[in-house]
């Protein structure tokens, strides 16, 4: 089997936490890698952002990343990428023709890639699978009041993909229901594939792992440590954590607490200094350290150094950070939204918080930080919970779905109702 994956707006090889790179990058690279190890040939098409990348990157056996030139290398924000959809689709088509490639299936990730996949499906006459990762209607429903809404144009493009894809792959049952509720999707053509985590890399380590991690990061050993890992944007909620920390310090000025915020600014409207400014404004700048985005092999040090990882997002289709933290033996305090109630076993591996008010988040953090025995119990249970999510299982399920779509011969020239996808 040969699969063309499309991840136009961000390369799976890009550092998560930088610009628009995040959990989706981890998902695409991890699933593609494990599919390749099953003998499936995977080419991931992405937009070239610098000439030094080269056109073809051989990641490992059966897995390549193809960098397609579409527009200038730099200076094109994600919001401007719709202007390059034609150039990108043309670049993919030209590459396929020049290299005489034949694919059995297209799998696109995110709505921009979906628009390209939809076009190429008709050109190649092969099945088209789409994963949204985030949806405009859902983001607008859950966004913070001060956050910029997603455009109606994006919502319309997503509706087109829901109507025309042969199969929609989602992370959770809740995401499947969102497609039905907000986009009138047909349930029969939605498949739930749970993401995984690299549980070999993200692990608790030995008995001195926390001590070593804190020494490496220069954190006092007796301090209680809260970590946030993700893009610095309102939707991810770093401001929620900062305000909650200020509330905790107000309650107990002598609290021995440190906060690590690891990530980079994301989006045109994001001021890279706004979260540092907020910490200064609230008087907690000495408690909070901002770290640049780090590769996975360094992120594990942050997870191990923390007593708890906070995931205050306004919505997450799943929440890979929550799973990675638990795999590393660290409990999680997360928002009760999207797929996070699945990623976190409430009361067993962490706590879930209703809403995003600073007092509610301070209450939850205070509860878990002050209960050493309960927190340590959660840490042990977190490792076992995270072990139930694996990328190999995700790839196995995807491979089965791919084969079903191919066997059903659901192509533009045939009967798309075979998967219940007819309207």
mmCIF file of C-alpha atoms in Angstrom:
data_model
loop_
_atom_site.group_PDB
_atom_site.id
_atom_site.type_symbol
_atom_site.label_atom_id
_atom_site.label_comp_id
_atom_site.label_asym_id
_atom_site.label_seq_id
_atom_site.Cartn_x
_atom_site.Cartn_y
_atom_site.Cartn_z
ATOM 1 C CA UNK A 1 0.000 0.000 0.000
ATOM 2 C CA UNK A 2 1.225 3.513 -0.827
ATOM 3 C CA UNK A 3 -0.329 6.494 0.978
ATOM 4 C CA UNK A 4 -0.014 10.216 0.254
ATOM 5 C CA UNK A 5 -0.377 12.220 3.466
ATOM 6 C CA UNK A 6 -0.856 15.958 3.200
ATOM 7 C CA UNK A 7 0.189 18.364 5.937
ATOM 8 C CA UNK A 8 0.447 21.596 4.020
ATOM 9 C CA UNK A 9 0.716 24.276 6.700
ATOM 10 C CA UNK A 10 3.249 22.596 8.969
ATOM 11 C CA UNK A 11 5.904 19.951 8.452
ATOM 12 C CA UNK A 12 5.853 16.853 10.662
ATOM 13 C CA UNK A 13 9.601 17.426 11.047
ATOM 14 C CA UNK A 14 9.103 20.884 12.566
ATOM 15 C CA UNK A 15 9.758 21.399 16.282
ATOM 16 C CA UNK A 16 6.423 21.239 18.182
ATOM 17 C CA UNK A 17 5.720 24.434 20.078
ATOM 18 C CA UNK A 18 7.268 26.631 17.373
ATOM 19 C CA UNK A 19 4.915 28.746 15.270
ATOM 20 C CA UNK A 20 2.011 26.570 14.119
ATOM 21 C CA UNK A 21 3.665 23.277 15.084
ATOM 22 C CA UNK A 22 2.045 21.328 17.890
ATOM 23 C CA UNK A 23 0.245 18.104 18.632
ATOM 24 C CA UNK A 24 -0.771 17.635 15.012
ATOM 25 C CA UNK A 25 2.895 17.481 13.982
ATOM 26 C CA UNK A 26 3.493 14.760 16.557
ATOM 27 C CA UNK A 27 0.384 12.890 15.364
ATOM 28 C CA UNK A 28 1.343 12.999 11.668
ATOM 29 C CA UNK A 29 4.961 11.985 12.203
ATOM 30 C CA UNK A 30 4.132 9.260 14.731
ATOM 31 C CA UNK A 31 1.330 7.637 12.751
ATOM 32 C CA UNK A 32 3.316 7.881 9.491
ATOM 33 C CA UNK A 33 6.356 6.318 11.158
ATOM 34 C CA UNK A 34 4.418 3.386 12.584
ATOM 35 C CA UNK A 35 2.525 2.854 9.321
ATOM 36 C CA UNK A 36 5.875 2.761 7.519
ATOM 37 C CA UNK A 37 7.159 0.161 9.966
ATOM 38 C CA UNK A 38 4.170 -1.962 8.998
ATOM 39 C CA UNK A 39 5.369 -1.942 5.403
ATOM 40 C CA UNK A 40 3.077 0.827 4.128
ATOM 41 C CA UNK A 41 4.884 3.356 1.935
ATOM 42 C CA UNK A 42 4.063 6.864 3.175
ATOM 43 C CA UNK A 43 4.905 10.185 1.528
ATOM 44 C CA UNK A 44 4.034 13.273 3.579
ATOM 45 C CA UNK A 45 3.623 16.404 1.450
ATOM 46 C CA UNK A 46 4.239 19.737 3.167
ATOM 47 C CA UNK A 47 5.022 23.307 2.115
ATOM 48 C CA UNK A 48 8.723 24.162 1.857
ATOM 49 C CA UNK A 49 9.744 26.953 4.233
ATOM 50 C CA UNK A 50 13.457 27.161 3.454
ATOM 51 C CA UNK A 51 15.608 26.062 0.496
ATOM 52 C CA UNK A 52 18.007 24.059 2.675
ATOM 53 C CA UNK A 53 15.296 21.492 3.422
ATOM 54 C CA UNK A 54 15.711 19.781 0.069
ATOM 55 C CA UNK A 55 12.800 18.428 -1.938
ATOM 56 C CA UNK A 56 12.856 14.869 -0.525
ATOM 57 C CA UNK A 57 13.728 13.968 3.061
ATOM 58 C CA UNK A 58 14.152 10.243 3.689
ATOM 59 C CA UNK A 59 12.972 9.905 7.295
ATOM 60 C CA UNK A 60 13.308 6.135 7.466
ATOM 61 C CA UNK A 61 12.467 3.088 5.384
ATOM 62 C CA UNK A 62 9.075 3.566 3.659
ATOM 63 C CA UNK A 63 8.686 7.145 4.973
ATOM 64 C CA UNK A 64 9.538 10.345 3.108
ATOM 65 C CA UNK A 65 8.680 14.007 3.628
ATOM 66 C CA UNK A 66 8.244 15.894 0.342
ATOM 67 C CA UNK A 67 8.778 19.666 0.529
ATOM 68 C CA UNK A 68 6.693 21.442 -2.116
ATOM 69 C CA UNK A 69 7.512 25.021 -3.076
ATOM 70 C CA UNK A 70 4.323 27.109 -2.908
ATOM 71 C CA UNK A 71 4.816 30.830 -2.455
ATOM 72 C CA UNK A 72 7.814 32.439 -0.748
ATOM 73 C CA UNK A 73 9.709 30.332 1.756
ATOM 74 C CA UNK A 74 9.209 32.799 4.598
ATOM 75 C CA UNK A 75 6.771 35.528 5.526
ATOM 76 C CA UNK A 76 3.564 33.625 4.725
ATOM 77 C CA UNK A 77 1.395 33.310 7.834
ATOM 78 C CA UNK A 78 -1.042 30.415 8.226
ATOM 79 C CA UNK A 79 -3.925 32.828 7.685
ATOM 80 C CA UNK A 80 -2.486 33.669 4.249
ATOM 81 C CA UNK A 81 -1.927 30.082 3.110
ATOM 82 C CA UNK A 82 -5.307 29.776 1.343
ATOM 83 C CA UNK A 83 -3.742 31.956 -1.360
ATOM 84 C CA UNK A 84 -1.191 29.187 -1.981
ATOM 85 C CA UNK A 85 -3.541 26.197 -2.173
ATOM 86 C CA UNK A 86 -3.478 26.087 -5.981
ATOM 87 C CA UNK A 87 0.313 26.416 -6.112
ATOM 88 C CA UNK A 88 0.706 23.666 -3.525
ATOM 89 C CA UNK A 89 -1.739 21.289 -5.215
ATOM 90 C CA UNK A 90 0.001 21.951 -8.544
ATOM 91 C CA UNK A 91 3.373 21.212 -6.943
ATOM 92 C CA UNK A 92 2.158 17.876 -5.575
ATOM 93 C CA UNK A 93 0.637 16.951 -8.955
ATOM 94 C CA UNK A 94 3.868 17.831 -10.747
ATOM 95 C CA UNK A 95 5.992 15.810 -8.295
ATOM 96 C CA UNK A 96 3.751 12.757 -8.669
ATOM 97 C CA UNK A 97 3.866 12.952 -12.472
ATOM 98 C CA UNK A 98 7.641 13.528 -12.619
ATOM 99 C CA UNK A 99 8.337 10.560 -10.348
ATOM 100 C CA UNK A 100 5.651 8.371 -11.927
ATOM 101 C CA UNK A 101 4.048 7.636 -8.532
ATOM 102 C CA UNK A 102 0.808 5.810 -7.901
ATOM 103 C CA UNK A 103 -1.017 6.090 -4.595
ATOM 104 C CA UNK A 104 -3.782 3.934 -3.183
ATOM 105 C CA UNK A 105 -5.174 6.602 -0.875
ATOM 106 C CA UNK A 106 -4.850 10.243 0.254
ATOM 107 C CA UNK A 107 -4.996 11.208 3.946
ATOM 108 C CA UNK A 108 -5.082 14.956 4.643
ATOM 109 C CA UNK A 109 -4.559 16.682 7.974
ATOM 110 C CA UNK A 110 -6.239 20.042 8.814
ATOM 111 C CA UNK A 111 -8.642 21.921 6.579
ATOM 112 C CA UNK A 112 -6.033 23.572 4.350
ATOM 113 C CA UNK A 113 -4.569 20.182 3.465
ATOM 114 C CA UNK A 114 -8.097 18.837 3.083
ATOM 115 C CA UNK A 115 -8.864 21.260 0.280
ATOM 116 C CA UNK A 116 -5.778 20.010 -1.568
ATOM 117 C CA UNK A 117 -6.598 16.366 -0.844
ATOM 118 C CA UNK A 118 -10.133 16.810 -2.129
ATOM 119 C CA UNK A 119 -8.836 18.117 -5.479
ATOM 120 C CA UNK A 120 -6.121 15.466 -5.814
ATOM 121 C CA UNK A 121 -8.592 12.697 -4.982
ATOM 122 C CA UNK A 122 -10.462 13.504 -8.174
ATOM 123 C CA UNK A 123 -7.261 13.833 -10.201
ATOM 124 C CA UNK A 124 -5.814 10.534 -8.937
ATOM 125 C CA UNK A 125 -9.187 8.762 -8.744
ATOM 126 C CA UNK A 126 -8.395 7.240 -5.331
ATOM 127 C CA UNK A 127 -10.128 7.355 -1.914
ATOM 128 C CA UNK A 128 -9.801 10.463 0.251
ATOM 129 C CA UNK A 129 -9.467 10.290 4.063
ATOM 130 C CA UNK A 130 -9.468 13.475 6.139
ATOM 131 C CA UNK A 131 -8.573 14.342 9.747
ATOM 132 C CA UNK A 132 -9.553 17.847 10.854
ATOM 133 C CA UNK A 133 -7.603 17.987 14.151
ATOM 134 C CA UNK A 134 -9.478 21.204 15.001
ATOM 135 C CA UNK A 135 -12.783 22.577 13.725
ATOM 136 C CA UNK A 136 -13.729 26.232 13.275
ATOM 137 C CA UNK A 137 -17.256 25.828 14.642
ATOM 138 C CA UNK A 138 -15.989 24.063 17.761
ATOM 139 C CA UNK A 139 -13.165 26.553 18.355
ATOM 140 C CA UNK A 140 -15.595 29.451 18.046
ATOM 141 C CA UNK A 141 -17.972 27.784 20.504
ATOM 142 C CA UNK A 142 -15.296 27.331 23.178
ATOM 143 C CA UNK A 143 -12.937 30.248 22.498
ATOM 144 C CA UNK A 144 -12.079 32.816 25.146
ATOM 145 C CA UNK A 145 -13.947 36.116 24.840
ATOM 146 C CA UNK A 146 -10.733 37.941 23.915
ATOM 147 C CA UNK A 147 -9.644 35.365 21.337
ATOM 148 C CA UNK A 148 -9.998 35.998 17.587
ATOM 149 C CA UNK A 149 -12.810 33.905 16.058
ATOM 150 C CA UNK A 150 -12.170 31.514 13.194
ATOM 151 C CA UNK A 151 -13.437 32.733 9.832
ATOM 152 C CA UNK A 152 -16.686 31.721 8.168
ATOM 153 C CA UNK A 153 -14.619 30.890 5.077
ATOM 154 C CA UNK A 154 -12.771 28.206 7.036
ATOM 155 C CA UNK A 155 -16.032 26.769 8.368
ATOM 156 C CA UNK A 156 -17.417 26.548 4.825
ATOM 157 C CA UNK A 157 -14.257 24.774 3.607
ATOM 158 C CA UNK A 158 -14.557 22.303 6.478
ATOM 159 C CA UNK A 159 -18.172 21.656 5.564
ATOM 160 C CA UNK A 160 -17.098 20.844 2.017
ATOM 161 C CA UNK A 161 -14.579 18.321 3.329
ATOM 162 C CA UNK A 162 -17.122 16.682 5.601
ATOM 163 C CA UNK A 163 -19.495 16.353 2.644
ATOM 164 C CA UNK A 164 -16.910 15.049 0.184
ATOM 165 C CA UNK A 165 -14.360 12.942 2.088
ATOM 166 C CA UNK A 166 -14.718 9.182 1.814
ATOM 167 C CA UNK A 167 -13.777 8.730 5.461
ATOM 168 C CA UNK A 168 -13.379 11.136 8.385
ATOM 169 C CA UNK A 169 -10.902 10.045 11.050
ATOM 170 C CA UNK A 170 -11.251 11.643 14.496
ATOM 171 C CA UNK A 171 -9.512 11.240 17.851
ATOM 172 C CA UNK A 172 -12.504 10.738 20.153
ATOM 173 C CA UNK A 173 -16.217 9.982 20.205
ATOM 174 C CA UNK A 174 -16.819 13.579 21.290
ATOM 175 C CA UNK A 175 -15.070 14.842 18.161
ATOM 176 C CA UNK A 176 -17.234 12.487 16.090
ATOM 177 C CA UNK A 177 -20.307 14.001 17.732
ATOM 178 C CA UNK A 178 -19.008 17.503 16.979
ATOM 179 C CA UNK A 179 -18.884 16.610 13.289
ATOM 180 C CA UNK A 180 -22.489 15.440 13.456
ATOM 181 C CA UNK A 181 -23.710 18.408 15.516
ATOM 182 C CA UNK A 182 -21.877 21.255 13.789
ATOM 183 C CA UNK A 183 -21.372 19.858 10.259
ATOM 184 C CA UNK A 184 -24.252 17.390 9.777
ATOM 185 C CA UNK A 185 -21.776 14.587 9.126
ATOM 186 C CA UNK A 186 -22.952 11.056 8.405
ATOM 187 C CA UNK A 187 -21.970 8.863 11.361
ATOM 188 C CA UNK A 188 -21.267 5.853 9.155
ATOM 189 C CA UNK A 189 -18.289 7.542 7.525
ATOM 190 C CA UNK A 190 -16.640 8.655 10.780
ATOM 191 C CA UNK A 191 -13.996 6.451 12.421
ATOM 192 C CA UNK A 192 -12.452 7.046 15.853
ATOM 193 C CA UNK A 193 -8.717 6.372 16.111
ATOM 194 C CA UNK A 194 -7.212 7.243 19.493
ATOM 195 C CA UNK A 195 -3.772 8.890 19.331
ATOM 196 C CA UNK A 196 -0.889 7.461 21.291
ATOM 197 C CA UNK A 197 2.306 8.461 23.033
ATOM 198 C CA UNK A 198 5.932 7.443 22.833
ATOM 199 C CA UNK A 199 5.934 5.589 26.142
ATOM 200 C CA UNK A 200 9.550 4.484 25.686
ATOM 201 C CA UNK A 201 10.753 8.087 25.587
ATOM 202 C CA UNK A 202 8.161 9.522 27.957
ATOM 203 C CA UNK A 203 8.647 7.447 31.079
ATOM 204 C CA UNK A 204 9.165 8.105 34.798
ATOM 205 C CA UNK A 205 12.794 7.036 34.658
ATOM 206 C CA UNK A 206 14.514 5.662 37.750
ATOM 207 C CA UNK A 207 14.021 6.729 41.367
ATOM 208 C CA UNK A 208 16.254 9.798 41.004
ATOM 209 C CA UNK A 209 14.737 11.046 37.734
ATOM 210 C CA UNK A 210 12.866 13.967 39.332
ATOM 211 C CA UNK A 211 15.915 15.076 41.299
ATOM 212 C CA UNK A 212 18.158 14.879 38.232
ATOM 213 C CA UNK A 213 15.616 16.724 36.079
ATOM 214 C CA UNK A 214 15.357 19.551 38.600
ATOM 215 C CA UNK A 215 19.103 19.850 38.930
ATOM 216 C CA UNK A 216 19.379 19.990 35.151
ATOM 217 C CA UNK A 217 16.793 22.784 35.012
ATOM 218 C CA UNK A 218 18.107 24.603 38.069
ATOM 219 C CA UNK A 219 14.941 24.179 40.124
ATOM 220 C CA UNK A 220 15.091 23.967 43.954
ATOM 221 C CA UNK A 221 14.415 20.387 45.017
ATOM 222 C CA UNK A 222 11.862 21.250 47.763
ATOM 223 C CA UNK A 223 9.721 23.452 45.473
ATOM 224 C CA UNK A 224 6.354 22.356 44.113
ATOM 225 C CA UNK A 225 6.546 22.627 40.321
ATOM 226 C CA UNK A 226 3.764 23.167 37.794
ATOM 227 C CA UNK A 227 4.532 22.884 34.071
ATOM 228 C CA UNK A 228 2.729 24.090 30.943
ATOM 229 C CA UNK A 229 3.846 22.806 27.542
ATOM 230 C CA UNK A 230 2.309 24.114 24.335
ATOM 231 C CA UNK A 231 2.005 27.025 21.957
ATOM 232 C CA UNK A 232 1.661 30.417 23.621
ATOM 233 C CA UNK A 233 -1.767 31.447 22.399
ATOM 234 C CA UNK A 234 -4.988 32.346 24.176
ATOM 235 C CA UNK A 235 -6.765 29.175 23.046
ATOM 236 C CA UNK A 236 -4.154 27.024 24.831
ATOM 237 C CA UNK A 237 -4.744 28.944 28.059
ATOM 238 C CA UNK A 238 -1.313 29.937 29.452
ATOM 239 C CA UNK A 239 -2.989 33.080 30.793
ATOM 240 C CA UNK A 240 -5.343 30.871 32.815
ATOM 241 C CA UNK A 241 -2.399 29.217 34.559
ATOM 242 C CA UNK A 242 -0.625 32.526 35.217
ATOM 243 C CA UNK A 243 -3.756 33.995 36.820
ATOM 244 C CA UNK A 244 -4.260 30.846 38.895
ATOM 245 C CA UNK A 245 -0.663 31.065 40.143
ATOM 246 C CA UNK A 246 -1.265 34.679 41.150
ATOM 247 C CA UNK A 247 -4.347 33.561 43.094
ATOM 248 C CA UNK A 248 -2.352 30.829 44.872
ATOM 249 C CA UNK A 249 0.373 33.299 45.823
ATOM 250 C CA UNK A 250 -2.277 35.721 47.073
ATOM 251 C CA UNK A 251 -3.676 32.982 49.324
ATOM 252 C CA UNK A 252 -0.221 32.006 50.595
ATOM 253 C CA UNK A 253 2.642 34.404 49.772
ATOM 254 C CA UNK A 254 5.142 31.957 51.313
ATOM 255 C CA UNK A 255 4.138 29.049 49.069
ATOM 256 C CA UNK A 256 7.291 27.420 47.665
ATOM 257 C CA UNK A 257 6.145 27.110 44.076
ATOM 258 C CA UNK A 258 7.762 27.304 40.648
ATOM 259 C CA UNK A 259 6.096 27.323 37.222
ATOM 260 C CA UNK A 260 7.663 26.288 33.901
ATOM 261 C CA UNK A 261 5.995 27.542 30.710
ATOM 262 C CA UNK A 262 7.562 25.917 27.661
ATOM 263 C CA UNK A 263 6.471 27.023 24.194
ATOM 264 C CA UNK A 264 6.657 29.686 21.531
ATOM 265 C CA UNK A 265 4.329 32.421 20.317
ATOM 266 C CA UNK A 266 1.823 31.321 17.669
ATOM 267 C CA UNK A 267 -0.323 33.261 15.216
ATOM 268 C CA UNK A 268 -0.293 36.769 13.815
ATOM 269 C CA UNK A 269 -2.150 38.319 16.753
ATOM 270 C CA UNK A 270 0.096 36.851 19.449
ATOM 271 C CA UNK A 271 2.467 39.217 21.225
ATOM 272 C CA UNK A 272 5.463 37.066 22.204
ATOM 273 C CA UNK A 273 5.859 39.119 25.382
ATOM 274 C CA UNK A 274 2.236 39.268 26.508
ATOM 275 C CA UNK A 275 2.453 36.336 28.920
ATOM 276 C CA UNK A 276 5.641 37.610 30.500
ATOM 277 C CA UNK A 277 3.962 41.010 30.784
ATOM 278 C CA UNK A 278 0.929 39.393 32.429
ATOM 279 C CA UNK A 279 3.150 37.620 34.972
ATOM 280 C CA UNK A 280 4.833 40.941 35.801
ATOM 281 C CA UNK A 281 1.502 42.709 36.044
ATOM 282 C CA UNK A 282 0.238 40.107 38.528
ATOM 283 C CA UNK A 283 3.485 40.116 40.509
ATOM 284 C CA UNK A 284 4.439 36.471 39.900
ATOM 285 C CA UNK A 285 7.261 36.948 37.402
ATOM 286 C CA UNK A 286 9.802 35.548 39.906
ATOM 287 C CA UNK A 287 7.787 32.334 40.217
ATOM 288 C CA UNK A 288 7.478 31.677 36.485
ATOM 289 C CA UNK A 289 10.206 30.707 34.049
ATOM 290 C CA UNK A 290 9.569 30.805 30.310
ATOM 291 C CA UNK A 291 11.401 28.212 28.248
ATOM 292 C CA UNK A 292 11.801 28.018 24.487
ATOM 293 C CA UNK A 293 10.197 25.045 22.679
ATOM 294 C CA UNK A 294 12.198 21.851 23.061
ATOM 295 C CA UNK A 295 12.423 18.544 21.187
ATOM 296 C CA UNK A 296 10.723 15.503 22.752
ATOM 297 C CA UNK A 297 13.952 14.093 24.201
ATOM 298 C CA UNK A 298 14.308 17.321 26.230
ATOM 299 C CA UNK A 299 10.609 17.730 27.044
ATOM 300 C CA UNK A 300 10.727 14.563 29.121
ATOM 301 C CA UNK A 301 13.049 16.394 31.543
ATOM 302 C CA UNK A 302 10.375 19.054 32.095
ATOM 303 C CA UNK A 303 7.655 16.451 32.590
ATOM 304 C CA UNK A 304 9.779 14.611 35.155
ATOM 305 C CA UNK A 305 10.733 17.811 36.983
ATOM 306 C CA UNK A 306 7.082 18.799 37.470
ATOM 307 C CA UNK A 307 4.745 17.757 40.278
ATOM 308 C CA UNK A 308 1.800 18.454 38.000
ATOM 309 C CA UNK A 309 1.274 19.474 34.369
ATOM 310 C CA UNK A 310 -1.485 21.992 33.600
ATOM 311 C CA UNK A 311 -3.495 21.775 30.370
ATOM 312 C CA UNK A 312 -5.902 24.758 30.510
ATOM 313 C CA UNK A 313 -6.873 24.700 26.809
ATOM 314 C CA UNK A 314 -10.298 25.956 25.763
ATOM 315 C CA UNK A 315 -10.657 22.813 23.680
ATOM 316 C CA UNK A 316 -8.469 19.857 22.678
ATOM 317 C CA UNK A 317 -9.460 17.117 20.276
ATOM 318 C CA UNK A 318 -7.430 14.788 22.483
ATOM 319 C CA UNK A 319 -4.532 16.280 24.439
ATOM 320 C CA UNK A 320 -1.172 14.667 23.657
ATOM 321 C CA UNK A 321 0.608 16.748 26.293
ATOM 322 C CA UNK A 322 -1.661 15.224 28.940
ATOM 323 C CA UNK A 323 -0.770 11.690 27.810
ATOM 324 C CA UNK A 324 2.968 12.423 27.572
ATOM 325 C CA UNK A 325 2.940 13.923 31.071
ATOM 326 C CA UNK A 326 1.183 10.894 32.542
ATOM 327 C CA UNK A 327 3.517 8.510 30.719
ATOM 328 C CA UNK A 328 6.354 10.399 32.429
ATOM 329 C CA UNK A 329 4.746 9.781 35.813
ATOM 330 C CA UNK A 330 3.266 13.245 36.322
ATOM 331 C CA UNK A 331 -0.413 13.898 37.185
ATOM 332 C CA UNK A 332 -2.376 16.406 35.112
ATOM 333 C CA UNK A 333 -4.821 19.199 35.879
ATOM 334 C CA UNK A 334 -6.806 19.785 32.684
ATOM 335 C CA UNK A 335 -9.869 21.616 31.452
ATOM 336 C CA UNK A 336 -12.981 19.491 31.218
ATOM 337 C CA UNK A 337 -13.357 19.960 27.490
ATOM 338 C CA UNK A 338 -12.926 18.089 24.212
ATOM 339 C CA UNK A 339 -10.938 14.871 24.512
ATOM 340 C CA UNK A 340 -9.205 15.779 27.776
ATOM 341 C CA UNK A 341 -11.692 13.804 29.946
ATOM 342 C CA UNK A 342 -10.555 10.737 27.979
ATOM 343 C CA UNK A 343 -6.861 11.560 28.167
ATOM 344 C CA UNK A 344 -7.067 12.149 31.947
ATOM 345 C CA UNK A 345 -8.720 9.644 34.291
ATOM 346 C CA UNK A 346 -10.368 12.053 36.731
ATOM 347 C CA UNK A 347 -9.463 11.451 40.355
ATOM 348 C CA UNK A 348 -7.080 8.672 39.362
ATOM 349 C CA UNK A 349 -4.405 10.323 37.212
ATOM 350 C CA UNK A 350 -5.329 13.962 37.634
ATOM 351 C CA UNK A 351 -8.117 16.489 38.041
ATOM 352 C CA UNK A 352 -10.505 18.129 35.567
ATOM 353 C CA UNK A 353 -11.616 21.737 35.948
ATOM 354 C CA UNK A 354 -14.890 23.234 34.780
ATOM 355 C CA UNK A 355 -14.305 26.484 32.925
ATOM 356 C CA UNK A 356 -11.280 28.739 33.019
ATOM 357 C CA UNK A 357 -11.764 30.964 36.049
ATOM 358 C CA UNK A 358 -8.568 31.613 37.994
ATOM 359 C CA UNK A 359 -10.132 30.652 41.339
ATOM 360 C CA UNK A 360 -11.301 27.250 40.075
ATOM 361 C CA UNK A 361 -7.870 26.509 38.640
ATOM 362 C CA UNK A 362 -6.169 27.692 41.814
ATOM 363 C CA UNK A 363 -8.432 25.371 43.827
ATOM 364 C CA UNK A 364 -7.514 22.359 41.684
ATOM 365 C CA UNK A 365 -3.781 23.101 41.718
ATOM 366 C CA UNK A 366 -3.863 23.699 45.464
ATOM 367 C CA UNK A 367 -5.662 20.404 46.033
ATOM 368 C CA UNK A 368 -3.172 18.326 44.068
ATOM 369 C CA UNK A 369 -0.025 20.164 45.185
ATOM 370 C CA UNK A 370 -0.863 20.019 48.895
ATOM 371 C CA UNK A 371 -1.829 16.341 48.915
ATOM 372 C CA UNK A 372 1.551 14.610 48.589
ATOM 373 C CA UNK A 373 0.197 11.118 49.182
ATOM 374 C CA UNK A 374 -2.674 11.537 46.712
ATOM 375 C CA UNK A 375 -0.431 13.113 44.104
ATOM 376 C CA UNK A 376 2.099 10.286 44.339
ATOM 377 C CA UNK A 377 -0.692 7.741 43.979
ATOM 378 C CA UNK A 378 -1.922 9.572 40.865
ATOM 379 C CA UNK A 379 1.624 9.604 39.489
ATOM 380 C CA UNK A 380 1.842 5.802 39.711
ATOM 381 C CA UNK A 381 -1.585 5.314 38.156
ATOM 382 C CA UNK A 382 -0.823 7.850 35.414
ATOM 383 C CA UNK A 383 1.928 5.653 33.959
ATOM 384 C CA UNK A 384 -0.434 2.682 33.635
ATOM 385 C CA UNK A 385 -3.187 4.852 32.149
ATOM 386 C CA UNK A 386 -0.869 6.336 29.506
ATOM 387 C CA UNK A 387 0.348 2.859 28.556
ATOM 388 C CA UNK A 388 -3.124 2.097 27.153
ATOM 389 C CA UNK A 389 -2.464 4.658 24.385
ATOM 390 C CA UNK A 390 0.183 3.650 21.837
ATOM 391 C CA UNK A 391 1.122 4.899 18.379
ATOM 392 C CA UNK A 392 1.490 1.328 17.188
ATOM 393 C CA UNK A 393 -2.159 0.642 18.042
ATOM 394 C CA UNK A 394 -3.155 3.893 16.302
ATOM 395 C CA UNK A 395 -1.255 2.890 13.154
ATOM 396 C CA UNK A 396 -2.725 -0.597 13.200
ATOM 397 C CA UNK A 397 -6.251 0.827 13.332
ATOM 398 C CA UNK A 398 -5.464 3.336 10.567
ATOM 399 C CA UNK A 399 -4.023 0.607 8.347
ATOM 400 C CA UNK A 400 -7.213 -1.435 8.767
ATOM 401 C CA UNK A 401 -9.365 1.575 7.882
ATOM 402 C CA UNK A 402 -7.217 2.372 4.847
ATOM 403 C CA UNK A 403 -7.644 -1.177 3.572
ATOM 404 C CA UNK A 404 -11.413 -1.043 4.106
ATOM 405 C CA UNK A 405 -11.677 2.204 2.127
ATOM 406 C CA UNK A 406 -9.522 0.824 -0.688
ATOM 407 C CA UNK A 407 -11.394 -2.481 -0.781
ATOM 408 C CA UNK A 408 -14.713 -0.646 -0.909
ATOM 409 C CA UNK A 409 -13.403 1.081 -4.052
ATOM 410 C CA UNK A 410 -14.955 4.334 -2.960
ATOM 411 C CA UNK A 411 -13.694 6.672 -5.664
ATOM 412 C CA UNK A 412 -15.229 9.620 -7.531
ATOM 413 C CA UNK A 413 -16.212 7.313 -10.382
ATOM 414 C CA UNK A 414 -17.789 4.657 -8.172
ATOM 415 C CA UNK A 415 -20.335 4.287 -5.427
ATOM 416 C CA UNK A 416 -19.360 6.465 -2.460
ATOM 417 C CA UNK A 417 -22.372 5.157 -0.531
ATOM 418 C CA UNK A 418 -20.446 1.933 0.130
ATOM 419 C CA UNK A 419 -19.124 3.514 3.338
ATOM 420 C CA UNK A 420 -22.384 5.232 4.170
ATOM 421 C CA UNK A 421 -20.907 8.485 2.868
ATOM 422 C CA UNK A 422 -23.711 9.433 0.510
ATOM 423 C CA UNK A 423 -25.818 12.481 1.211
#
